[in-house]
Short mmCIF file of N, CA and C in Angstrom, two decimals:
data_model
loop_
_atom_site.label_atom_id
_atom_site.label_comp_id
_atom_site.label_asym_id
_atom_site.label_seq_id
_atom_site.Cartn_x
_atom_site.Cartn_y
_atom_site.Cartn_z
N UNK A 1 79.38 128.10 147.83
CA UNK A 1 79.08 126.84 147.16
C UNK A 1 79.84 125.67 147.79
N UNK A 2 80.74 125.55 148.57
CA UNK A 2 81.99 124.96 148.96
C UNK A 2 80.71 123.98 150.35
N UNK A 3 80.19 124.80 150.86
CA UNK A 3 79.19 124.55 151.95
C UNK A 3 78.47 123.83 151.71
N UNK A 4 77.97 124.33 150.81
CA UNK A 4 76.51 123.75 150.07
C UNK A 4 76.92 121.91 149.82
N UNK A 5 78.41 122.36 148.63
CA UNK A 5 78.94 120.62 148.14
C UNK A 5 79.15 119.91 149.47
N UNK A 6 80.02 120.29 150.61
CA UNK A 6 80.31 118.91 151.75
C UNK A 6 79.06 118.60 152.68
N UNK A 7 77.43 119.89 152.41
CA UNK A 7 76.93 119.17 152.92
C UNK A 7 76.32 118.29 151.98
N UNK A 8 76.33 117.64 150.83
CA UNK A 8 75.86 116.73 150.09
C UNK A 8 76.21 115.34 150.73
N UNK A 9 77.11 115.08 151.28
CA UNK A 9 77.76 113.98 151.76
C UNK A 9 76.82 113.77 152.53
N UNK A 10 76.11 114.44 154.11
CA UNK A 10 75.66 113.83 154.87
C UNK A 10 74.15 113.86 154.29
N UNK A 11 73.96 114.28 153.67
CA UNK A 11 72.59 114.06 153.00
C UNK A 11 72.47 112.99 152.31
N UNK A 12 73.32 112.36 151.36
CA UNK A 12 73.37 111.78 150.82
C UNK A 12 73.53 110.15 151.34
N UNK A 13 74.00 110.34 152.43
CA UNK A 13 74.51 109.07 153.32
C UNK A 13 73.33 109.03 154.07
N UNK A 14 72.56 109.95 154.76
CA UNK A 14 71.13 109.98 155.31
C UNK A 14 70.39 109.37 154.41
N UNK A 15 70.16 109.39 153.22
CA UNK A 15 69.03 109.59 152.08
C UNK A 15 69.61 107.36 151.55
N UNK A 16 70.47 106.92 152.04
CA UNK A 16 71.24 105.76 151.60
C UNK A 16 71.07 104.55 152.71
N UNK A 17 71.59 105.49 153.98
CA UNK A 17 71.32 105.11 154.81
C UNK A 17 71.20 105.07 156.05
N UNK A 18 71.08 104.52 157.22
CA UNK A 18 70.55 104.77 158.29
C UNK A 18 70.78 106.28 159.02
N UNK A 19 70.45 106.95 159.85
CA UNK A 19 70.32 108.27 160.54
C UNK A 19 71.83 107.89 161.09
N UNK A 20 72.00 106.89 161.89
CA UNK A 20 73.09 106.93 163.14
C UNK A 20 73.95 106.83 162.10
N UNK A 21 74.36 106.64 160.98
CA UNK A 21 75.49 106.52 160.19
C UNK A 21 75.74 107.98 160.00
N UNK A 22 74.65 108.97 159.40
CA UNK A 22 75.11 110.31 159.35
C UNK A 22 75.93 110.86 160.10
N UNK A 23 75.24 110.27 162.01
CA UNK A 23 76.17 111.03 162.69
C UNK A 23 77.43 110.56 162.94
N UNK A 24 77.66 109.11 162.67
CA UNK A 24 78.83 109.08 162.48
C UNK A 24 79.96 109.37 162.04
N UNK A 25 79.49 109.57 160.53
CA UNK A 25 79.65 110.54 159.47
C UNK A 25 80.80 111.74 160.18
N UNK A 26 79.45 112.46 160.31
CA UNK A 26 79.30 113.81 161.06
C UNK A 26 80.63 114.20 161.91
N UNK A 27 80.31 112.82 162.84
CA UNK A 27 81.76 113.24 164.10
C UNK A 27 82.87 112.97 163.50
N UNK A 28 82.94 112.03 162.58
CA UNK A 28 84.18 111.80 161.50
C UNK A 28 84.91 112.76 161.32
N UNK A 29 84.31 113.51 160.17
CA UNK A 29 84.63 115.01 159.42
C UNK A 29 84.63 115.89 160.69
N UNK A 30 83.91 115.99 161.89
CA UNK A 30 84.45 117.11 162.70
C UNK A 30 85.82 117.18 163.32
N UNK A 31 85.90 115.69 163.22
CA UNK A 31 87.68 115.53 164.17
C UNK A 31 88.50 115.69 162.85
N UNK A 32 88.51 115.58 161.67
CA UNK A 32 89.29 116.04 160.91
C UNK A 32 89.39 117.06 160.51
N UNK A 33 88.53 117.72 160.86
CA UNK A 33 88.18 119.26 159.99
C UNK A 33 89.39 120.33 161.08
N UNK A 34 89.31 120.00 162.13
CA UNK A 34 90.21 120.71 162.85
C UNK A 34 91.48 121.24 162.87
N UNK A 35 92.36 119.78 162.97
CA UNK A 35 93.90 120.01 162.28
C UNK A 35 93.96 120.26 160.62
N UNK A 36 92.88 119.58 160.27
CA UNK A 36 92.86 120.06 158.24
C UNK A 36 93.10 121.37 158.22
N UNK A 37 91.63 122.38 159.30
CA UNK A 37 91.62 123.44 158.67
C UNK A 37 92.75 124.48 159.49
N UNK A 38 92.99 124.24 160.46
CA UNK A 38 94.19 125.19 161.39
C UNK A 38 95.68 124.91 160.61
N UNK A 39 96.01 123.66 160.22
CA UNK A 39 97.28 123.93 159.00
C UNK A 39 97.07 124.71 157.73
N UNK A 40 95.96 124.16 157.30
CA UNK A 40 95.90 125.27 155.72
C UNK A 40 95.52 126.60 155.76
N UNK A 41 94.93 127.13 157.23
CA UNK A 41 95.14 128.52 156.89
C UNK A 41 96.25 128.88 157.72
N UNK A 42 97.18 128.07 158.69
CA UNK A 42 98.20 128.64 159.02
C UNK A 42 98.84 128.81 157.99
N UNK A 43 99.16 127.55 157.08
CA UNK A 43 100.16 127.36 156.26
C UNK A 43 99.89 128.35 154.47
N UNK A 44 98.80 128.33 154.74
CA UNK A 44 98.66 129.54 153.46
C UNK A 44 99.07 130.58 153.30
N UNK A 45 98.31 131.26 155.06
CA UNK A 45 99.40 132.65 155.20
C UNK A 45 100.47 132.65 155.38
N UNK A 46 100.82 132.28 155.69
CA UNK A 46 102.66 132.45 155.17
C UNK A 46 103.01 132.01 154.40
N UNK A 47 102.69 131.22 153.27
CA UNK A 47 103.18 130.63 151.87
C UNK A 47 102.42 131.67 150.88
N UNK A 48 101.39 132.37 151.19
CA UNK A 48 101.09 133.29 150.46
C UNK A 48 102.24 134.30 150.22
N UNK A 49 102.26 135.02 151.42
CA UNK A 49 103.60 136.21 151.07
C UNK A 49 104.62 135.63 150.98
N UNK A 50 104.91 134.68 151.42
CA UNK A 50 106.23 134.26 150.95
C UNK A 50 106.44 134.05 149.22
N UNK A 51 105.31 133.34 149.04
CA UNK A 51 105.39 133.43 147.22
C UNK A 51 104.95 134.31 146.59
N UNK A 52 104.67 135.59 146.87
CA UNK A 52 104.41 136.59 146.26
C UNK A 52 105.23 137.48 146.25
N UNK A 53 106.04 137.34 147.22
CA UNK A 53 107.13 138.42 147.26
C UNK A 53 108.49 137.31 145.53
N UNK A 54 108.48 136.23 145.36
CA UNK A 54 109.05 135.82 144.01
C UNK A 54 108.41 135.50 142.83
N UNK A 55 106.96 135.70 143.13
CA UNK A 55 106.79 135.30 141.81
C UNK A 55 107.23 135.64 140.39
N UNK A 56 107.72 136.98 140.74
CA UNK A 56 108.31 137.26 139.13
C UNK A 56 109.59 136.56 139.11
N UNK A 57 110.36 135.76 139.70
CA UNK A 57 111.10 135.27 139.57
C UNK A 57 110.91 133.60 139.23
N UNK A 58 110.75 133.36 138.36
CA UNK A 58 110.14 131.98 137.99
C UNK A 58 111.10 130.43 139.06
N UNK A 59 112.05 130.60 138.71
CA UNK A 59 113.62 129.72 139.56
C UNK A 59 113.23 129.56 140.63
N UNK A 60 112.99 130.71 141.04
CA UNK A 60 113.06 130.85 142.97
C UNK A 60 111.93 130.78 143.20
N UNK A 61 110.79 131.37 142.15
CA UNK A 61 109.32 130.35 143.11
C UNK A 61 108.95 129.18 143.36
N UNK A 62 109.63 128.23 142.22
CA UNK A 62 109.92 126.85 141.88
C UNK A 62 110.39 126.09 142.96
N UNK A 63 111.69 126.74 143.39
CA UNK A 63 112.26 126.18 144.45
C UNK A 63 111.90 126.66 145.95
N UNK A 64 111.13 127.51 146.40
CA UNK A 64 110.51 127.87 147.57
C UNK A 64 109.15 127.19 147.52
N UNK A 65 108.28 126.80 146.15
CA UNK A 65 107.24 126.29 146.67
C UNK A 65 107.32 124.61 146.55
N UNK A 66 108.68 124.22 146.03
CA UNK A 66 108.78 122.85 146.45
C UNK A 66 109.27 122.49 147.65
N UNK A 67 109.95 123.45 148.22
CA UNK A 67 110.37 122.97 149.58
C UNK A 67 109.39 123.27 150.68
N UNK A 68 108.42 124.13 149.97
CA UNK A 68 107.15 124.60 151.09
C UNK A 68 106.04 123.71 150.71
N UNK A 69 105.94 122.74 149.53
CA UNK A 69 105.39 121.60 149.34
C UNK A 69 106.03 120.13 150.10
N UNK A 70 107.26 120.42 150.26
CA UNK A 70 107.73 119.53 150.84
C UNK A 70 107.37 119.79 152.44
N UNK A 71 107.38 120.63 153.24
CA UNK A 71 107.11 120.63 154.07
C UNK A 71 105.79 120.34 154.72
N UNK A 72 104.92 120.56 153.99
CA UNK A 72 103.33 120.77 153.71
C UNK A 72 103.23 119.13 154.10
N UNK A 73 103.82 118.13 153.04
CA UNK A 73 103.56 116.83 153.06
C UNK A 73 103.33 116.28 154.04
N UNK A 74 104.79 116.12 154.70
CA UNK A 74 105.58 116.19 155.90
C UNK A 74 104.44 116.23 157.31
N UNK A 75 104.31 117.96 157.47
CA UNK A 75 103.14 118.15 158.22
C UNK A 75 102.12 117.80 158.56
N UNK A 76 101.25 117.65 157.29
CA UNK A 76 100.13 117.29 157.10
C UNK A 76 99.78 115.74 157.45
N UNK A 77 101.04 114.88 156.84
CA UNK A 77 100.58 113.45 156.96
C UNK A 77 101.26 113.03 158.15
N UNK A 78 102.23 113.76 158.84
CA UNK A 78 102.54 113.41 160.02
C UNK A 78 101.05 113.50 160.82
N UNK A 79 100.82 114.52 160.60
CA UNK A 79 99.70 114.86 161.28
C UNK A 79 98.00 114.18 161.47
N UNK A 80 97.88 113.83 160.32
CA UNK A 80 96.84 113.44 159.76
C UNK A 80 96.93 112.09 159.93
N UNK A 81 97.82 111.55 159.62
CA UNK A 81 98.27 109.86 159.70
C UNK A 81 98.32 109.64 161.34
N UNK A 82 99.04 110.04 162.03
CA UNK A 82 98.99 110.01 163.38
C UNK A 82 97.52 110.07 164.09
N UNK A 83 96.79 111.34 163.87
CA UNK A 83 95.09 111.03 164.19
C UNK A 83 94.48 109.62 163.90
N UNK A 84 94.61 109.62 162.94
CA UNK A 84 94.41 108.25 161.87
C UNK A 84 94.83 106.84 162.80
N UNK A 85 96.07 106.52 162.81
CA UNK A 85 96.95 105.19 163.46
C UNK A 85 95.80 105.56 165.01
N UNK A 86 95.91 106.90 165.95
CA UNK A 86 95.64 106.82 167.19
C UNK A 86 94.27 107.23 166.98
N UNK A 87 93.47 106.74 165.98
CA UNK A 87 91.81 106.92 166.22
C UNK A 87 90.83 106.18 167.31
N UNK A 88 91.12 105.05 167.66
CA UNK A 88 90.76 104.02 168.43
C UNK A 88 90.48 104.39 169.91
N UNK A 89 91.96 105.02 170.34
CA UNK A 89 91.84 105.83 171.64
C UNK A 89 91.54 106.78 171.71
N UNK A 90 91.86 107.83 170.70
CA UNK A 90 91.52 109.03 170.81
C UNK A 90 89.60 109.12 170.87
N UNK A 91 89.19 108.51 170.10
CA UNK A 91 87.67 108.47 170.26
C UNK A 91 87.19 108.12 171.11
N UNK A 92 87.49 106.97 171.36
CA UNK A 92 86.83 106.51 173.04
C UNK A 92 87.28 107.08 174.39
N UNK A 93 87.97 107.61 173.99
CA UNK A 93 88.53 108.66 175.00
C UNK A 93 88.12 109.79 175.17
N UNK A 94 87.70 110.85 173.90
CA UNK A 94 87.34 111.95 173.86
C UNK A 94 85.71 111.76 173.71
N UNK A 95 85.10 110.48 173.43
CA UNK A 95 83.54 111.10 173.22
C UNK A 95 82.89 109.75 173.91
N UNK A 96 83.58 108.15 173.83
CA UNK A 96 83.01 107.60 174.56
C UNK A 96 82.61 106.16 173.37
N UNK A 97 82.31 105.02 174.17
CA UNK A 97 82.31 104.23 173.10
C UNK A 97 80.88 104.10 172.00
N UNK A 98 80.34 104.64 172.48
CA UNK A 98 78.79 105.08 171.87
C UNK A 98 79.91 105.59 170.06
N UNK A 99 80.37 106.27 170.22
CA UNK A 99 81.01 106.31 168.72
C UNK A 99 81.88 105.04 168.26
N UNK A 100 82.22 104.58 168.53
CA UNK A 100 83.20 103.50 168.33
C UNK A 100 82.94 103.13 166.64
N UNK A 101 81.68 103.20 165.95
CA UNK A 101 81.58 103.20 164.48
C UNK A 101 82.19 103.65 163.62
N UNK A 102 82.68 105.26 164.25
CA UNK A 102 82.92 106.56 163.68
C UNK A 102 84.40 106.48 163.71
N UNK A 103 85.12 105.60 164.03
CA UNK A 103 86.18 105.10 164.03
C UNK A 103 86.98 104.93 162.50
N UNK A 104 86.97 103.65 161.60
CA UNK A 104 86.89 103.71 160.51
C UNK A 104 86.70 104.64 159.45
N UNK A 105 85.86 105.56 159.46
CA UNK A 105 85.21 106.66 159.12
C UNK A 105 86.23 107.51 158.98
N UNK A 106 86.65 107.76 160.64
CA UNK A 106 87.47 109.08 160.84
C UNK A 106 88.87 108.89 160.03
N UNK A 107 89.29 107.46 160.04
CA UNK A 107 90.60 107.27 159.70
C UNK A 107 90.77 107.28 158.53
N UNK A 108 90.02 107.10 157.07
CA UNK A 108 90.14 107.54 155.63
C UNK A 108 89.53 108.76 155.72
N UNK A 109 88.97 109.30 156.45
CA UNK A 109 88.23 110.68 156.54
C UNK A 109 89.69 111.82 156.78
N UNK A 110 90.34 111.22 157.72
CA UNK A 110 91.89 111.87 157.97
C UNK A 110 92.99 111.45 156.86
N UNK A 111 92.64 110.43 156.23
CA UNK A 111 93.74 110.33 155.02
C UNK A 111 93.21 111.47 153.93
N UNK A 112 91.86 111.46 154.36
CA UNK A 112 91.84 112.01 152.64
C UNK A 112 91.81 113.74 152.92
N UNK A 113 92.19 114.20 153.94
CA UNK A 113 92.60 115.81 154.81
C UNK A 113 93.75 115.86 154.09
N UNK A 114 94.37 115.39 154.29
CA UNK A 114 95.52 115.59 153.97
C UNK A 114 95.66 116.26 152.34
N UNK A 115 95.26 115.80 151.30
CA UNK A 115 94.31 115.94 149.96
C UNK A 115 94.20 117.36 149.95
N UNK A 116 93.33 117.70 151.43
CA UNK A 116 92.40 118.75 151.01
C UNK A 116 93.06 119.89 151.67
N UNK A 117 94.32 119.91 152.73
CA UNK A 117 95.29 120.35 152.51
C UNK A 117 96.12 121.27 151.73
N UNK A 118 96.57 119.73 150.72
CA UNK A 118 97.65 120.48 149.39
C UNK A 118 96.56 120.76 148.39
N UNK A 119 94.96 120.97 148.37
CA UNK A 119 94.31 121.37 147.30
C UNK A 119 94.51 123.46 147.84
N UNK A 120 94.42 123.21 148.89
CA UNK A 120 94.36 125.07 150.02
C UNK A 120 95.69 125.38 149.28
N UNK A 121 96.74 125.02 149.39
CA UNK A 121 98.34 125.25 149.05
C UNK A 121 98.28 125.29 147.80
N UNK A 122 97.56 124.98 146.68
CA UNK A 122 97.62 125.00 145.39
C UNK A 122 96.68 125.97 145.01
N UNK A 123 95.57 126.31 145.50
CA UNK A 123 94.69 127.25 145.40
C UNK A 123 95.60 128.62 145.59
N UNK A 124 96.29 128.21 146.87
CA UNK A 124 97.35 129.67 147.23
C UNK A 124 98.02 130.20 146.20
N UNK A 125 98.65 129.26 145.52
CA UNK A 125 99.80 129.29 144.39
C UNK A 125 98.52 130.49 143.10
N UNK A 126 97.45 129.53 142.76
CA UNK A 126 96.65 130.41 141.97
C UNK A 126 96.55 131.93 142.18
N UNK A 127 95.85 132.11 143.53
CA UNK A 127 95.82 132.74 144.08
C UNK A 127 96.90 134.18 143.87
N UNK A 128 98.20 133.73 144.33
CA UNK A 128 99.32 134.70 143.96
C UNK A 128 99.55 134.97 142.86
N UNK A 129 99.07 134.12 141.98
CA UNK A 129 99.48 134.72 140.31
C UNK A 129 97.75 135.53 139.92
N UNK A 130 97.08 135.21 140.77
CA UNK A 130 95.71 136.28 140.21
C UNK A 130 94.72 135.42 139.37
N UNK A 131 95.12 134.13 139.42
CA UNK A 131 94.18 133.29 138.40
C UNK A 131 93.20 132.92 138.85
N UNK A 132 92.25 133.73 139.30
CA UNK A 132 90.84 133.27 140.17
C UNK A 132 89.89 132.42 138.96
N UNK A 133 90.06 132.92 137.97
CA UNK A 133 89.31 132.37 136.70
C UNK A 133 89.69 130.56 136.65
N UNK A 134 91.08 130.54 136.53
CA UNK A 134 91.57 129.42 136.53
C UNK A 134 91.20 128.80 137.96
N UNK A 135 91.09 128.91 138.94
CA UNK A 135 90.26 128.32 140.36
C UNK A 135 89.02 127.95 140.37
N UNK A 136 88.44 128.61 139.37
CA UNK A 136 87.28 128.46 139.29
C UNK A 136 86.50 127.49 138.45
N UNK A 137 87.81 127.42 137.38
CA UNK A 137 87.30 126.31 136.47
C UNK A 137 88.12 124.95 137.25
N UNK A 138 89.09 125.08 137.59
CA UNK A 138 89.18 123.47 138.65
C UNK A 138 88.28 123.64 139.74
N UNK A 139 87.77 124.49 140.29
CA UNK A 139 86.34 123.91 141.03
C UNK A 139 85.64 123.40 140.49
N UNK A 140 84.82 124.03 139.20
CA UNK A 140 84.15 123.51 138.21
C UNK A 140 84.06 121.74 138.03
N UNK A 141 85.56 121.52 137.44
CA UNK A 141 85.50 120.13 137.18
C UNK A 141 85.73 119.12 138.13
N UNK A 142 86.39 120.04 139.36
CA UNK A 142 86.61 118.64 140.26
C UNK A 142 84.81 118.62 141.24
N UNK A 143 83.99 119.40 141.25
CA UNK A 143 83.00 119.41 141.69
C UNK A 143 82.36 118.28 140.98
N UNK A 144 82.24 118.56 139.60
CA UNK A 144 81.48 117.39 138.56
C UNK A 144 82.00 115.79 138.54
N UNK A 145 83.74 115.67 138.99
CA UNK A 145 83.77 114.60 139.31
C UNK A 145 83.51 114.16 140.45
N UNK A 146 83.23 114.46 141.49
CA UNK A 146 83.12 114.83 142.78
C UNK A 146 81.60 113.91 142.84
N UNK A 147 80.80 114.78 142.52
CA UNK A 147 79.19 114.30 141.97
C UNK A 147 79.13 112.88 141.57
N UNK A 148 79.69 112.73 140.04
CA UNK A 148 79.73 111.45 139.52
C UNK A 148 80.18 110.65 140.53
N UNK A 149 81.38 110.85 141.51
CA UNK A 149 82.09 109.79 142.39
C UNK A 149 80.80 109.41 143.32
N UNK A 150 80.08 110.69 143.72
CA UNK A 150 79.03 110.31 144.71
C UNK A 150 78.05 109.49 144.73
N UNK A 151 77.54 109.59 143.40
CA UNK A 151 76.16 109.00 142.50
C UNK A 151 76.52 107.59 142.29
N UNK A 152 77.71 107.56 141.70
CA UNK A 152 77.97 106.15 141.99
C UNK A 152 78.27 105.40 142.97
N UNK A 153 78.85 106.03 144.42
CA UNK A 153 79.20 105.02 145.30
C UNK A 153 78.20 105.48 146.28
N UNK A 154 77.01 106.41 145.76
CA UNK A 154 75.73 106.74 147.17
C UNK A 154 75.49 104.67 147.58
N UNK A 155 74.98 104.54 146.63
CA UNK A 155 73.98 103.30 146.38
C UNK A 155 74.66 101.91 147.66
N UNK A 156 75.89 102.00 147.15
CA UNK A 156 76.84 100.61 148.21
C UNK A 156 77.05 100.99 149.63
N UNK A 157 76.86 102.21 150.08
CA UNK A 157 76.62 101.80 151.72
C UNK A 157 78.06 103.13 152.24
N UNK A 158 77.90 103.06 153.31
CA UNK A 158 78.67 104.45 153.44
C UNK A 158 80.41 104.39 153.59
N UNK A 159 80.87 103.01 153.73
CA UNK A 159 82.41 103.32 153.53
C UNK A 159 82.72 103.06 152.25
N UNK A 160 81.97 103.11 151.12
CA UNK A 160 82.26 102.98 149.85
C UNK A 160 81.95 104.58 149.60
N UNK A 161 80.90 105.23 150.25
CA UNK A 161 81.06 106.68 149.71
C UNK A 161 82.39 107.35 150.55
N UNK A 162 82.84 107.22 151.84
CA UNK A 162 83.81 107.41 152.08
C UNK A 162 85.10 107.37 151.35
N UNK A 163 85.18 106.28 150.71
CA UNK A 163 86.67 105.81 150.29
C UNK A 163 86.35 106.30 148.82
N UNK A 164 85.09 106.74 147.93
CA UNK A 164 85.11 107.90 147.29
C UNK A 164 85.30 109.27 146.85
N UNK A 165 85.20 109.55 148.61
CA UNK A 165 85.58 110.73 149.00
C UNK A 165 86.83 111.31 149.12
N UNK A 166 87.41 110.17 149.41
CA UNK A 166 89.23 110.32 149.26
C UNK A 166 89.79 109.93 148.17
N UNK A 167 88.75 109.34 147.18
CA UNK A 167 89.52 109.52 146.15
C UNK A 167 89.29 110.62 145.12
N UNK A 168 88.22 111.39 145.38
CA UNK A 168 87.39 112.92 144.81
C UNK A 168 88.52 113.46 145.27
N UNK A 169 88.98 113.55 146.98
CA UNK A 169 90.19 114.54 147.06
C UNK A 169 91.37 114.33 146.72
N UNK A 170 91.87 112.92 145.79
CA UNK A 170 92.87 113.18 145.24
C UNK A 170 92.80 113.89 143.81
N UNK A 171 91.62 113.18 142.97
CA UNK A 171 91.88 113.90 141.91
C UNK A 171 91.73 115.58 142.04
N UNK A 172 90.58 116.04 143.00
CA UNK A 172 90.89 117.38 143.00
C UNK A 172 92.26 118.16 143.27
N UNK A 173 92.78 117.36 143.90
CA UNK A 173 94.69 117.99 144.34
C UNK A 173 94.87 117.25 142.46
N UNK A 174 94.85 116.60 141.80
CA UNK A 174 95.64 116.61 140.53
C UNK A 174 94.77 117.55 139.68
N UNK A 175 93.32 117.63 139.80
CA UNK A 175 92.93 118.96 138.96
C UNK A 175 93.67 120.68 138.65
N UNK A 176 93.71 120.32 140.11
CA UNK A 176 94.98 122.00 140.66
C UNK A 176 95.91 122.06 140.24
N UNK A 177 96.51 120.41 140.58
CA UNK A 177 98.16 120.77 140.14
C UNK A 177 98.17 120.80 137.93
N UNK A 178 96.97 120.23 137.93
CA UNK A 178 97.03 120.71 136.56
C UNK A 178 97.08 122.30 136.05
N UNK A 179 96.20 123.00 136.78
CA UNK A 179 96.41 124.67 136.51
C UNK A 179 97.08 124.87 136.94
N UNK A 180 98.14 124.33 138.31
CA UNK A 180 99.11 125.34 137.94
C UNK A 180 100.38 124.91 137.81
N UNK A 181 100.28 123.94 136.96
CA UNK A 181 101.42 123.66 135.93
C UNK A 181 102.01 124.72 134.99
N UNK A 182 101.32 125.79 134.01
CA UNK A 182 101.97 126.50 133.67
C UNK A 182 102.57 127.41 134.22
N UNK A 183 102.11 127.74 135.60
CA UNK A 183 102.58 128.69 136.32
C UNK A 183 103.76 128.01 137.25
N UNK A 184 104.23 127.07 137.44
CA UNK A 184 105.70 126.84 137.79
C UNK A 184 106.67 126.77 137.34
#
């Protein structure tokens, strides 16, 4: 289902507006999807066993997954922010100025990675305590706000659904950290 929801975006931006915006779109989310997705599953597997080997220890999971949240931050927005600041060259460099649109795009497209990130790291946390039920219902609702965010900002043109999009991935990182509030 995860597939199904991010391709709504370029459909939706097709269906709004012009074709060449999709692919702009398109190359956006591909240059972010890269470092997004090679940190969160580096950084899962090893924050997985690492927090599973304490979870019965409430203290010490607390304090290993804030400092492995702290690091996460760190990483991520070093990372992500840096793509971001050096989008300008990096694009015209790597694909040519024919993208030069996809610019803008990429750079709240890379802020809002970061988001989707600490949503992987919070899923993990679920994850180790066995609460797939509870994952499932913050998919649930951050999907439905997700939607509403879309429906409303399809209509104004595509960096308004963009800068929707990053804000869908914040509340989904506060949906999470809502479940697993009892579990820290």
């Amino acid at each position: 289902t995860n597939n199904v929801f991010i391709n709504i975006y370029p459909m939706i931006i097709g269906k709004f507006n012009e074709a060449t915006q999709v692919g702009y779109y398109t190359r956006a989310l591909s240059f972010r999807s890269l470092p997004t997705i090679m940190i969160a599953r580096m950084y899962g597997q090893v924050t997985y066993v690492v927090l599973a080997e304490v979870k019965d220890d409430k203290k010490r999971f607390l304090e290993i997954y804030s400092k492995l949240m702290k690091v996460l931050m760190f990483l991520s927005c070093f990372i992500l922010f840096s793509f971001a600041a050096c989008a300008r060259p990096l694009i015209l460099f790597l694909i040519g100025e024919k993208w030069e649109s996809s610019i803008e795009m990429f750079q709240w497209i890379a802020i809002g990675g970061v988001f989707v990130i600490i949503q992987s790291y919070l899923s993990n946390v679920l994850n180790v305590y066995g609460k797939s039920a509870w994952q499932l219902k913050a998919l649930i609702y951050s999907r439905f706000l997700n939607l509403i965010i879309i429906i409303i900002t399809a209509p104004m043109g595509i960096m308004p659904i963009i800068y929707g999009q990053v804000i869908a991935e914040i509340l989904n990182v506060i949906i999470l950290q809502w479940f697993c509030a009892p579990l820290l």
